[in-house]
Amino acid sequence: MLLQVTHETRYDYQPAVETAQHVLCLRPIQTACQQVLEHQLDIHPRPASRTERQDVFGNHQCQFSMQSPHESLRVVAHSAIQTQAPAPMQSKQPWEMVRENLRYQHGMVYDPAVEFTFPSAYIPRHAEFVHYAQPSFRAGRPLLDAARELMQRIYQDFTYAAQSTEINTPARTALAQRKGVCQDFAQILIACLRSLGLPGRYVSGYLLTTPPPGKPRLIGSDASHAWAQVYLPDVQAQHPGQGWYDLDPTNHRDGWGTPGEDYVTVARGRDYSDVAPMRGVIHGGTRHTLHVGVTVAPVEEELAELDG
């Protein structure tokens, strides 16, 4: 599927911001299920300096500074991405075996996925997550089967409620109230995995805005989306680079490398704090308003609109 993504962020400040430093994470990454054909990033006013870099997780970042007063800041990212459906694979490794093999042992070969078993800024490890996850993680059960059932239970047990949580709402709060948004559901799933000693990774991206004819509209459209990944060492051993399995508890979608060809992956990290679309520090601008708009559409649809 050929998709066009436009992500616009606008801040209006009062009074003006004197100076600012920002980091953007808006360029989709290359994966086995998607190829970035084009990417353009426009920043207004023009920054005093701008640099591109790759972070420790392989995500693309743009760092820029504003050295003169400005009452507004507009960032628009345009991307063209070729996506494909996830490939079929199998994993039968019991979840206890994965946990034990990733525990530290003298002389063991280090697996980078171990980093995603530890708590992070937004995702703690806690007995409450173990209690919620336990019915899915029965003794001897394959990790993939258990993780997929956990995803399904979150989809069934929780209510999607816009503005019911904030970016910094603790995962335990969202777990207790049984409602939230995609970020909350992804972080709850990851917290369950990590609390059991298993690697869980946070993914940011997008969903197709306009669904195909006859298909239901997916929750999370017209905004940044978030989902989770679980690590499967037996698949990684047979298919290097493809050991992470994607799980979207908001929409009950999953697959190898992507939940579906109507998804676009932007970045992956420990939690939201690693992959926030825009963050920074400003001097001035004590009051501000924020507008964010995301459009994801098939390229064929955009061409048809131009022809019309």
mmCIF file of C-alpha atoms in Angstrom:
data_model
loop_
_atom_site.group_PDB
_atom_site.id
_atom_site.type_symbol
_atom_site.label_atom_id
_atom_site.label_comp_id
_atom_site.label_asym_id
_atom_site.label_seq_id
_atom_site.Cartn_x
_atom_site.Cartn_y
_atom_site.Cartn_z
ATOM 1 C CA MET A 1 0.000 0.000 0.000
ATOM 2 C CA LEU A 2 1.361 3.437 -0.952
ATOM 3 C CA LEU A 3 0.533 5.985 1.776
ATOM 4 C CA GLN A 4 0.998 9.724 2.100
ATOM 5 C CA VAL A 5 1.337 11.108 5.638
ATOM 6 C CA THR A 6 1.105 14.757 6.630
ATOM 7 C CA HIS A 7 1.743 15.640 10.263
ATOM 8 C CA GLU A 8 1.342 19.320 11.193
ATOM 9 C CA THR A 9 2.170 20.824 14.589
ATOM 10 C CA ARG A 10 1.559 24.500 15.388
ATOM 11 C CA TYR A 11 2.288 26.418 18.574
ATOM 12 C CA ASP A 12 1.011 29.966 19.149
ATOM 13 C CA TYR A 13 2.779 31.756 22.004
ATOM 14 C CA GLN A 14 1.826 34.736 24.185
ATOM 15 C CA PRO A 15 4.108 36.557 24.791
ATOM 16 C CA ALA A 16 6.705 35.663 22.181
ATOM 17 C CA VAL A 17 9.278 32.922 22.776
ATOM 18 C CA GLU A 18 12.772 34.434 22.891
ATOM 19 C CA THR A 19 14.864 31.322 22.223
ATOM 20 C CA ALA A 20 14.105 27.590 21.903
ATOM 21 C CA GLN A 21 15.672 24.178 21.428
ATOM 22 C CA HIS A 22 13.553 21.363 19.949
ATOM 23 C CA VAL A 23 13.902 17.707 18.969
ATOM 24 C CA LEU A 24 11.574 16.156 16.381
ATOM 25 C CA CYS A 25 10.873 12.458 15.815
ATOM 26 C CA LEU A 26 8.673 12.552 12.708
ATOM 27 C CA ARG A 27 10.528 10.678 9.968
ATOM 28 C CA PRO A 28 9.279 7.059 9.578
ATOM 29 C CA ILE A 29 11.957 4.381 9.805
ATOM 30 C CA GLN A 30 12.806 1.683 7.271
ATOM 31 C CA THR A 31 11.547 -1.762 8.301
ATOM 32 C CA ALA A 32 10.920 -5.140 6.717
ATOM 33 C CA CYS A 33 7.297 -4.048 6.187
ATOM 34 C CA GLN A 34 7.738 -0.453 5.031
ATOM 35 C CA GLN A 35 9.975 1.606 2.774
ATOM 36 C CA VAL A 36 10.237 5.379 3.071
ATOM 37 C CA LEU A 37 10.142 6.789 -0.471
ATOM 38 C CA GLU A 38 10.064 10.495 0.380
ATOM 39 C CA HIS A 39 10.294 12.670 3.469
ATOM 40 C CA GLN A 40 10.203 16.448 3.776
ATOM 41 C CA LEU A 41 10.276 18.487 6.962
ATOM 42 C CA ASP A 42 9.306 22.177 6.891
ATOM 43 C CA ILE A 43 9.891 24.428 9.907
ATOM 44 C CA HIS A 44 8.575 28.004 10.137
ATOM 45 C CA PRO A 45 10.115 30.380 11.144
ATOM 46 C CA ARG A 46 13.378 29.105 9.724
ATOM 47 C CA PRO A 47 15.643 27.724 12.501
ATOM 48 C CA ALA A 48 19.011 29.260 13.295
ATOM 49 C CA SER A 49 20.508 25.766 13.226
ATOM 50 C CA ARG A 50 19.264 22.331 12.246
ATOM 51 C CA THR A 51 20.918 18.901 12.426
ATOM 52 C CA GLU A 52 19.803 15.337 11.661
ATOM 53 C CA ARG A 53 20.847 12.329 13.700
ATOM 54 C CA GLN A 54 19.937 8.767 14.638
ATOM 55 C CA ASP A 55 19.262 7.870 18.262
ATOM 56 C CA VAL A 56 20.344 4.720 20.090
ATOM 57 C CA PHE A 57 17.152 2.909 19.059
ATOM 58 C CA GLY A 58 17.638 3.600 15.338
ATOM 59 C CA ASN A 59 15.036 6.368 15.149
ATOM 60 C CA HIS A 60 15.526 9.486 13.019
ATOM 61 C CA GLN A 61 15.656 12.770 14.896
ATOM 62 C CA CYS A 62 15.897 16.408 13.850
ATOM 63 C CA GLN A 63 17.321 18.855 16.368
ATOM 64 C CA PHE A 64 16.897 22.591 15.758
ATOM 65 C CA SER A 65 17.233 25.888 17.601
ATOM 66 C CA MET A 66 15.408 29.227 17.364
ATOM 67 C CA GLN A 67 17.549 32.196 18.368
ATOM 68 C CA SER A 68 15.151 35.087 17.676
ATOM 69 C CA PRO A 69 11.724 36.025 19.112
ATOM 70 C CA HIS A 70 8.728 34.276 17.528
ATOM 71 C CA GLU A 71 5.010 34.198 18.363
ATOM 72 C CA SER A 72 4.293 30.957 16.536
ATOM 73 C CA LEU A 73 6.063 27.784 15.436
ATOM 74 C CA ARG A 74 4.809 25.543 12.636
ATOM 75 C CA VAL A 75 6.303 22.142 11.803
ATOM 76 C CA VAL A 76 4.966 20.116 8.873
ATOM 77 C CA ALA A 77 6.270 16.647 7.993
ATOM 78 C CA HIS A 78 5.349 15.046 4.661
ATOM 79 C CA SER A 79 6.179 11.364 4.042
ATOM 80 C CA ALA A 80 5.456 8.866 1.291
ATOM 81 C CA ILE A 81 5.691 5.241 2.472
ATOM 82 C CA GLN A 82 5.290 1.906 0.738
ATOM 83 C CA THR A 83 3.891 -0.620 3.209
ATOM 84 C CA GLN A 84 3.122 -4.320 3.036
ATOM 85 C CA ALA A 85 1.188 -6.831 5.086
ATOM 86 C CA PRO A 86 3.039 -8.746 7.823
ATOM 87 C CA ALA A 87 4.620 -12.047 6.853
ATOM 88 C CA PRO A 88 3.425 -15.296 8.476
ATOM 89 C CA MET A 89 5.792 -16.840 11.049
ATOM 90 C CA GLN A 90 5.574 -19.238 13.971
ATOM 91 C CA SER A 91 6.847 -19.114 17.552
ATOM 92 C CA LYS A 92 6.268 -21.824 20.147
ATOM 93 C CA GLN A 93 8.830 -20.866 22.791
ATOM 94 C CA PRO A 94 7.278 -20.952 26.308
ATOM 95 C CA TRP A 95 7.222 -17.582 28.033
ATOM 96 C CA GLU A 96 9.069 -18.895 31.109
ATOM 97 C CA MET A 97 11.956 -20.036 28.880
ATOM 98 C CA VAL A 98 12.230 -16.593 27.326
ATOM 99 C CA ARG A 99 12.304 -14.991 30.762
ATOM 100 C CA GLU A 100 14.939 -17.351 32.120
ATOM 101 C CA ASN A 101 17.185 -17.104 29.041
ATOM 102 C CA LEU A 102 17.234 -13.303 29.298
ATOM 103 C CA ARG A 103 18.169 -13.224 32.978
ATOM 104 C CA TYR A 104 21.772 -12.328 33.718
ATOM 105 C CA GLN A 105 24.136 -15.264 33.911
ATOM 106 C CA HIS A 106 27.914 -15.073 34.061
ATOM 107 C CA GLY A 107 29.408 -15.557 30.607
ATOM 108 C CA MET A 108 26.070 -15.333 28.814
ATOM 109 C CA VAL A 109 25.816 -13.736 25.370
ATOM 110 C CA TYR A 110 24.219 -10.298 25.756
ATOM 111 C CA ASP A 111 20.889 -9.814 24.001
ATOM 112 C CA PRO A 112 20.014 -6.110 23.413
ATOM 113 C CA ALA A 113 16.331 -6.944 24.048
ATOM 114 C CA VAL A 114 17.176 -7.236 27.774
ATOM 115 C CA GLU A 115 17.060 -3.429 27.962
ATOM 116 C CA PHE A 116 13.299 -3.594 27.336
ATOM 117 C CA THR A 117 12.653 -5.761 30.415
ATOM 118 C CA PHE A 118 13.465 -2.904 32.812
ATOM 119 C CA PRO A 119 11.111 -0.160 34.013
ATOM 120 C CA SER A 120 11.295 3.174 32.201
ATOM 121 C CA ALA A 121 10.105 6.746 32.740
ATOM 122 C CA TYR A 122 6.438 6.026 31.923
ATOM 123 C CA ILE A 123 6.254 2.251 32.389
ATOM 124 C CA PRO A 124 6.891 0.763 35.864
ATOM 125 C CA ARG A 125 7.066 -2.870 36.899
ATOM 126 C CA HIS A 126 4.443 -3.653 39.528
ATOM 127 C CA ALA A 127 2.534 -6.583 41.022
ATOM 128 C CA GLU A 128 -0.754 -5.091 39.751
ATOM 129 C CA PHE A 129 0.359 -5.692 36.160
ATOM 130 C CA VAL A 130 1.414 -9.254 37.015
ATOM 131 C CA HIS A 131 -2.022 -9.870 38.515
ATOM 132 C CA TYR A 132 -3.796 -8.583 35.398
ATOM 133 C CA ALA A 133 -1.546 -10.519 32.995
ATOM 134 C CA GLN A 134 -1.473 -13.817 34.929
ATOM 135 C CA PRO A 135 -4.622 -15.445 33.409
ATOM 136 C CA SER A 136 -3.019 -15.249 29.963
ATOM 137 C CA PHE A 137 0.407 -16.498 31.055
ATOM 138 C CA ARG A 138 -0.309 -20.028 32.155
ATOM 139 C CA ALA A 139 2.567 -22.412 32.793
ATOM 140 C CA GLY A 140 4.269 -23.677 29.632
ATOM 141 C CA ARG A 141 2.226 -21.511 27.280
ATOM 142 C CA PRO A 142 4.014 -20.093 24.198
ATOM 143 C CA LEU A 143 4.887 -16.436 24.717
ATOM 144 C CA LEU A 144 3.280 -15.408 21.413
ATOM 145 C CA ASP A 145 -0.051 -17.036 22.302
ATOM 146 C CA ALA A 146 -0.044 -15.484 25.777
ATOM 147 C CA ALA A 147 0.836 -12.000 24.483
ATOM 148 C CA ARG A 148 -1.874 -12.127 21.820
ATOM 149 C CA GLU A 149 -4.480 -13.132 24.409
ATOM 150 C CA LEU A 150 -3.310 -10.316 26.700
ATOM 151 C CA MET A 151 -3.762 -7.879 23.793
ATOM 152 C CA GLN A 152 -7.275 -9.202 23.201
ATOM 153 C CA ARG A 153 -8.206 -8.855 26.874
ATOM 154 C CA ILE A 154 -7.041 -5.218 26.986
ATOM 155 C CA TYR A 155 -9.103 -4.577 23.850
ATOM 156 C CA GLN A 156 -12.180 -6.080 25.531
ATOM 157 C CA ASP A 157 -11.697 -4.831 29.113
ATOM 158 C CA PHE A 158 -10.752 -1.199 28.447
ATOM 159 C CA THR A 159 -12.754 1.698 27.027
ATOM 160 C CA TYR A 160 -11.213 4.103 24.527
ATOM 161 C CA ALA A 161 -12.016 7.560 25.923
ATOM 162 C CA ALA A 162 -10.365 10.606 24.387
ATOM 163 C CA GLN A 163 -9.028 13.122 26.934
ATOM 164 C CA SER A 164 -9.543 10.674 29.789
ATOM 165 C CA THR A 165 -5.787 10.666 30.410
ATOM 166 C CA GLU A 166 -2.773 12.928 29.872
ATOM 167 C CA ILE A 167 0.600 12.125 28.328
ATOM 168 C CA ASN A 168 2.074 11.713 31.813
ATOM 169 C CA THR A 169 -0.817 9.695 33.306
ATOM 170 C CA PRO A 170 0.759 6.729 35.144
ATOM 171 C CA ALA A 171 0.107 3.326 33.564
ATOM 172 C CA ARG A 172 -1.205 2.072 36.917
ATOM 173 C CA THR A 173 -3.860 4.822 36.881
ATOM 174 C CA ALA A 174 -5.037 3.809 33.406
ATOM 175 C CA LEU A 175 -5.049 0.161 34.502
ATOM 176 C CA ALA A 176 -7.213 0.976 37.523
ATOM 177 C CA GLN A 177 -9.757 3.116 35.688
ATOM 178 C CA ARG A 178 -9.999 0.681 32.733
ATOM 179 C CA LYS A 179 -10.060 3.480 30.169
ATOM 180 C CA GLY A 180 -7.641 5.640 28.240
ATOM 181 C CA VAL A 181 -6.193 6.138 24.764
ATOM 182 C CA CYS A 182 -3.834 4.163 22.546
ATOM 183 C CA GLN A 183 -0.743 5.303 24.452
ATOM 184 C CA ASP A 184 -2.221 3.997 27.720
ATOM 185 C CA PHE A 185 -3.208 0.632 26.272
ATOM 186 C CA ALA A 186 0.232 0.115 24.706
ATOM 187 C CA GLN A 187 2.012 1.032 27.932
ATOM 188 C CA ILE A 188 -0.238 -1.234 30.030
ATOM 189 C CA LEU A 189 0.538 -4.173 27.751
ATOM 190 C CA ILE A 190 4.270 -3.408 27.938
ATOM 191 C CA ALA A 191 4.097 -2.993 31.728
ATOM 192 C CA CYS A 192 2.498 -6.433 31.994
ATOM 193 C CA LEU A 193 5.275 -7.989 29.915
ATOM 194 C CA ARG A 194 8.087 -6.282 31.809
ATOM 195 C CA SER A 195 6.555 -7.051 35.204
ATOM 196 C CA LEU A 196 6.765 -10.724 34.199
ATOM 197 C CA GLY A 197 10.430 -10.279 33.195
ATOM 198 C CA LEU A 198 9.709 -10.180 29.440
ATOM 199 C CA PRO A 199 10.831 -7.580 26.864
ATOM 200 C CA GLY A 200 8.220 -5.094 25.690
ATOM 201 C CA ARG A 201 8.862 -2.202 23.294
ATOM 202 C CA TYR A 202 6.813 0.948 22.584
ATOM 203 C CA VAL A 203 6.001 1.910 18.978
ATOM 204 C CA SER A 204 4.761 5.247 17.648
ATOM 205 C CA GLY A 205 3.249 5.719 14.215
ATOM 206 C CA TYR A 206 0.064 6.289 12.257
ATOM 207 C CA LEU A 207 -3.077 4.564 11.022
ATOM 208 C CA LEU A 208 -4.719 4.995 7.642
ATOM 209 C CA THR A 209 -7.126 7.920 8.014
ATOM 210 C CA THR A 210 -9.723 6.785 5.486
ATOM 211 C CA PRO A 211 -10.428 3.034 5.602
ATOM 212 C CA PRO A 212 -11.067 0.993 2.448
ATOM 213 C CA PRO A 213 -14.706 0.737 1.307
ATOM 214 C CA GLY A 214 -16.726 -1.497 3.595
ATOM 215 C CA LYS A 215 -14.099 -1.479 6.361
ATOM 216 C CA PRO A 216 -14.762 0.055 9.795
ATOM 217 C CA ARG A 217 -12.996 3.242 10.792
ATOM 218 C CA LEU A 218 -10.113 2.425 13.125
ATOM 219 C CA ILE A 219 -9.766 4.180 16.458
ATOM 220 C CA GLY A 220 -6.762 6.477 16.524
ATOM 221 C CA SER A 221 -7.115 7.818 12.983
ATOM 222 C CA ASP A 222 -6.261 11.476 12.387
ATOM 223 C CA ALA A 223 -3.709 11.422 15.207
ATOM 224 C CA SER A 224 -0.442 9.820 16.120
ATOM 225 C CA HIS A 225 -0.990 6.210 17.114
ATOM 226 C CA ALA A 226 0.835 3.874 19.486
ATOM 227 C CA TRP A 227 1.126 0.141 19.982
ATOM 228 C CA ALA A 228 3.489 -2.421 21.516
ATOM 229 C CA GLN A 229 5.944 -5.148 20.555
ATOM 230 C CA VAL A 230 6.948 -8.355 22.299
ATOM 231 C CA TYR A 231 10.330 -10.018 21.715
ATOM 232 C CA LEU A 232 10.524 -13.644 20.553
ATOM 233 C CA PRO A 233 14.096 -15.005 20.668
ATOM 234 C CA ASP A 234 13.355 -18.169 18.662
ATOM 235 C CA VAL A 235 12.188 -16.096 15.703
ATOM 236 C CA GLN A 236 15.136 -13.715 16.072
ATOM 237 C CA ALA A 237 17.515 -16.710 15.907
ATOM 238 C CA GLN A 238 15.973 -17.951 12.643
ATOM 239 C CA HIS A 239 15.210 -14.536 11.095
ATOM 240 C CA PRO A 240 17.673 -11.910 12.401
ATOM 241 C CA GLY A 241 16.073 -8.507 12.776
ATOM 242 C CA GLN A 242 12.521 -9.873 12.842
ATOM 243 C CA GLY A 243 12.229 -11.027 16.444
ATOM 244 C CA TRP A 244 9.765 -8.317 17.509
ATOM 245 C CA TYR A 245 6.041 -8.992 17.105
ATOM 246 C CA ASP A 246 3.613 -6.029 16.902
ATOM 247 C CA LEU A 247 0.490 -5.897 19.093
ATOM 248 C CA ASP A 248 -2.129 -3.121 18.896
ATOM 249 C CA PRO A 249 -4.506 -3.519 21.862
ATOM 250 C CA THR A 250 -6.501 -0.436 20.811
ATOM 251 C CA ASN A 251 -7.750 -2.115 17.633
ATOM 252 C CA HIS A 252 -7.007 -5.825 18.293
ATOM 253 C CA ARG A 253 -4.543 -6.027 15.378
ATOM 254 C CA ASP A 254 -1.181 -7.806 15.341
ATOM 255 C CA GLY A 255 1.511 -9.154 13.038
ATOM 256 C CA TRP A 256 5.219 -9.618 12.351
ATOM 257 C CA GLY A 257 6.864 -6.219 11.908
ATOM 258 C CA THR A 258 3.537 -4.364 11.705
ATOM 259 C CA PRO A 259 -0.077 -4.894 12.777
ATOM 260 C CA GLY A 260 -1.116 -4.361 9.127
ATOM 261 C CA GLU A 261 -0.271 -2.640 5.864
ATOM 262 C CA ASP A 262 -2.473 0.304 6.889
ATOM 263 C CA TYR A 263 0.007 1.166 9.686
ATOM 264 C CA VAL A 264 3.113 3.364 9.435
ATOM 265 C CA THR A 265 5.913 2.925 11.995
ATOM 266 C CA VAL A 266 7.727 6.125 12.937
ATOM 267 C CA ALA A 267 9.846 5.178 15.947
ATOM 268 C CA ARG A 268 10.446 2.566 18.639
ATOM 269 C CA GLY A 269 11.687 2.944 22.209
ATOM 270 C CA ARG A 270 11.174 2.163 25.871
ATOM 271 C CA ASP A 271 8.055 4.341 26.177
ATOM 272 C CA TYR A 272 6.508 7.566 24.882
ATOM 273 C CA SER A 273 9.333 9.714 26.268
ATOM 274 C CA ASP A 274 11.779 8.138 23.774
ATOM 275 C CA VAL A 275 9.626 8.746 20.693
ATOM 276 C CA ALA A 276 7.615 11.939 21.355
ATOM 277 C CA PRO A 277 6.962 13.654 17.983
ATOM 278 C CA MET A 278 8.223 16.979 19.361
ATOM 279 C CA ARG A 279 9.856 18.017 22.616
ATOM 280 C CA GLY A 280 12.081 20.840 23.713
ATOM 281 C CA VAL A 281 12.887 23.774 25.963
ATOM 282 C CA ILE A 282 11.716 27.356 25.429
ATOM 283 C CA HIS A 283 12.577 30.727 26.987
ATOM 284 C CA GLY A 284 9.474 32.934 27.132
ATOM 285 C CA GLY A 285 5.988 32.141 25.849
ATOM 286 C CA THR A 286 4.356 31.684 29.258
ATOM 287 C CA ARG A 287 1.044 30.846 27.550
ATOM 288 C CA HIS A 288 0.546 28.815 24.396
ATOM 289 C CA THR A 289 -2.019 26.980 22.308
ATOM 290 C CA LEU A 290 -1.249 23.789 20.426
ATOM 291 C CA HIS A 291 -2.804 22.388 17.269
ATOM 292 C CA VAL A 292 -1.876 18.987 15.833
ATOM 293 C CA GLY A 293 -3.320 17.505 12.659
ATOM 294 C CA VAL A 294 -2.479 14.178 11.028
ATOM 295 C CA THR A 295 -3.712 12.936 7.674
ATOM 296 C CA VAL A 296 -2.901 9.469 6.331
ATOM 297 C CA ALA A 297 -4.302 8.607 2.910
ATOM 298 C CA PRO A 298 -3.580 6.266 0.004
ATOM 299 C CA VAL A 299 -1.630 8.063 -2.724
ATOM 300 C CA GLU A 300 -4.173 6.862 -5.288
ATOM 301 C CA GLU A 301 -6.911 8.700 -3.355
ATOM 302 C CA GLU A 302 -4.948 11.954 -3.346
ATOM 303 C CA LEU A 303 -4.286 11.691 -7.083
ATOM 304 C CA ALA A 304 -7.998 11.110 -7.719
ATOM 305 C CA GLU A 305 -8.853 14.262 -5.758
ATOM 306 C CA LEU A 306 -6.361 16.257 -7.849
ATOM 307 C CA ASP A 307 -7.815 14.891 -11.098
ATOM 308 C CA GLY A 308 -11.308 15.789 -9.947
#
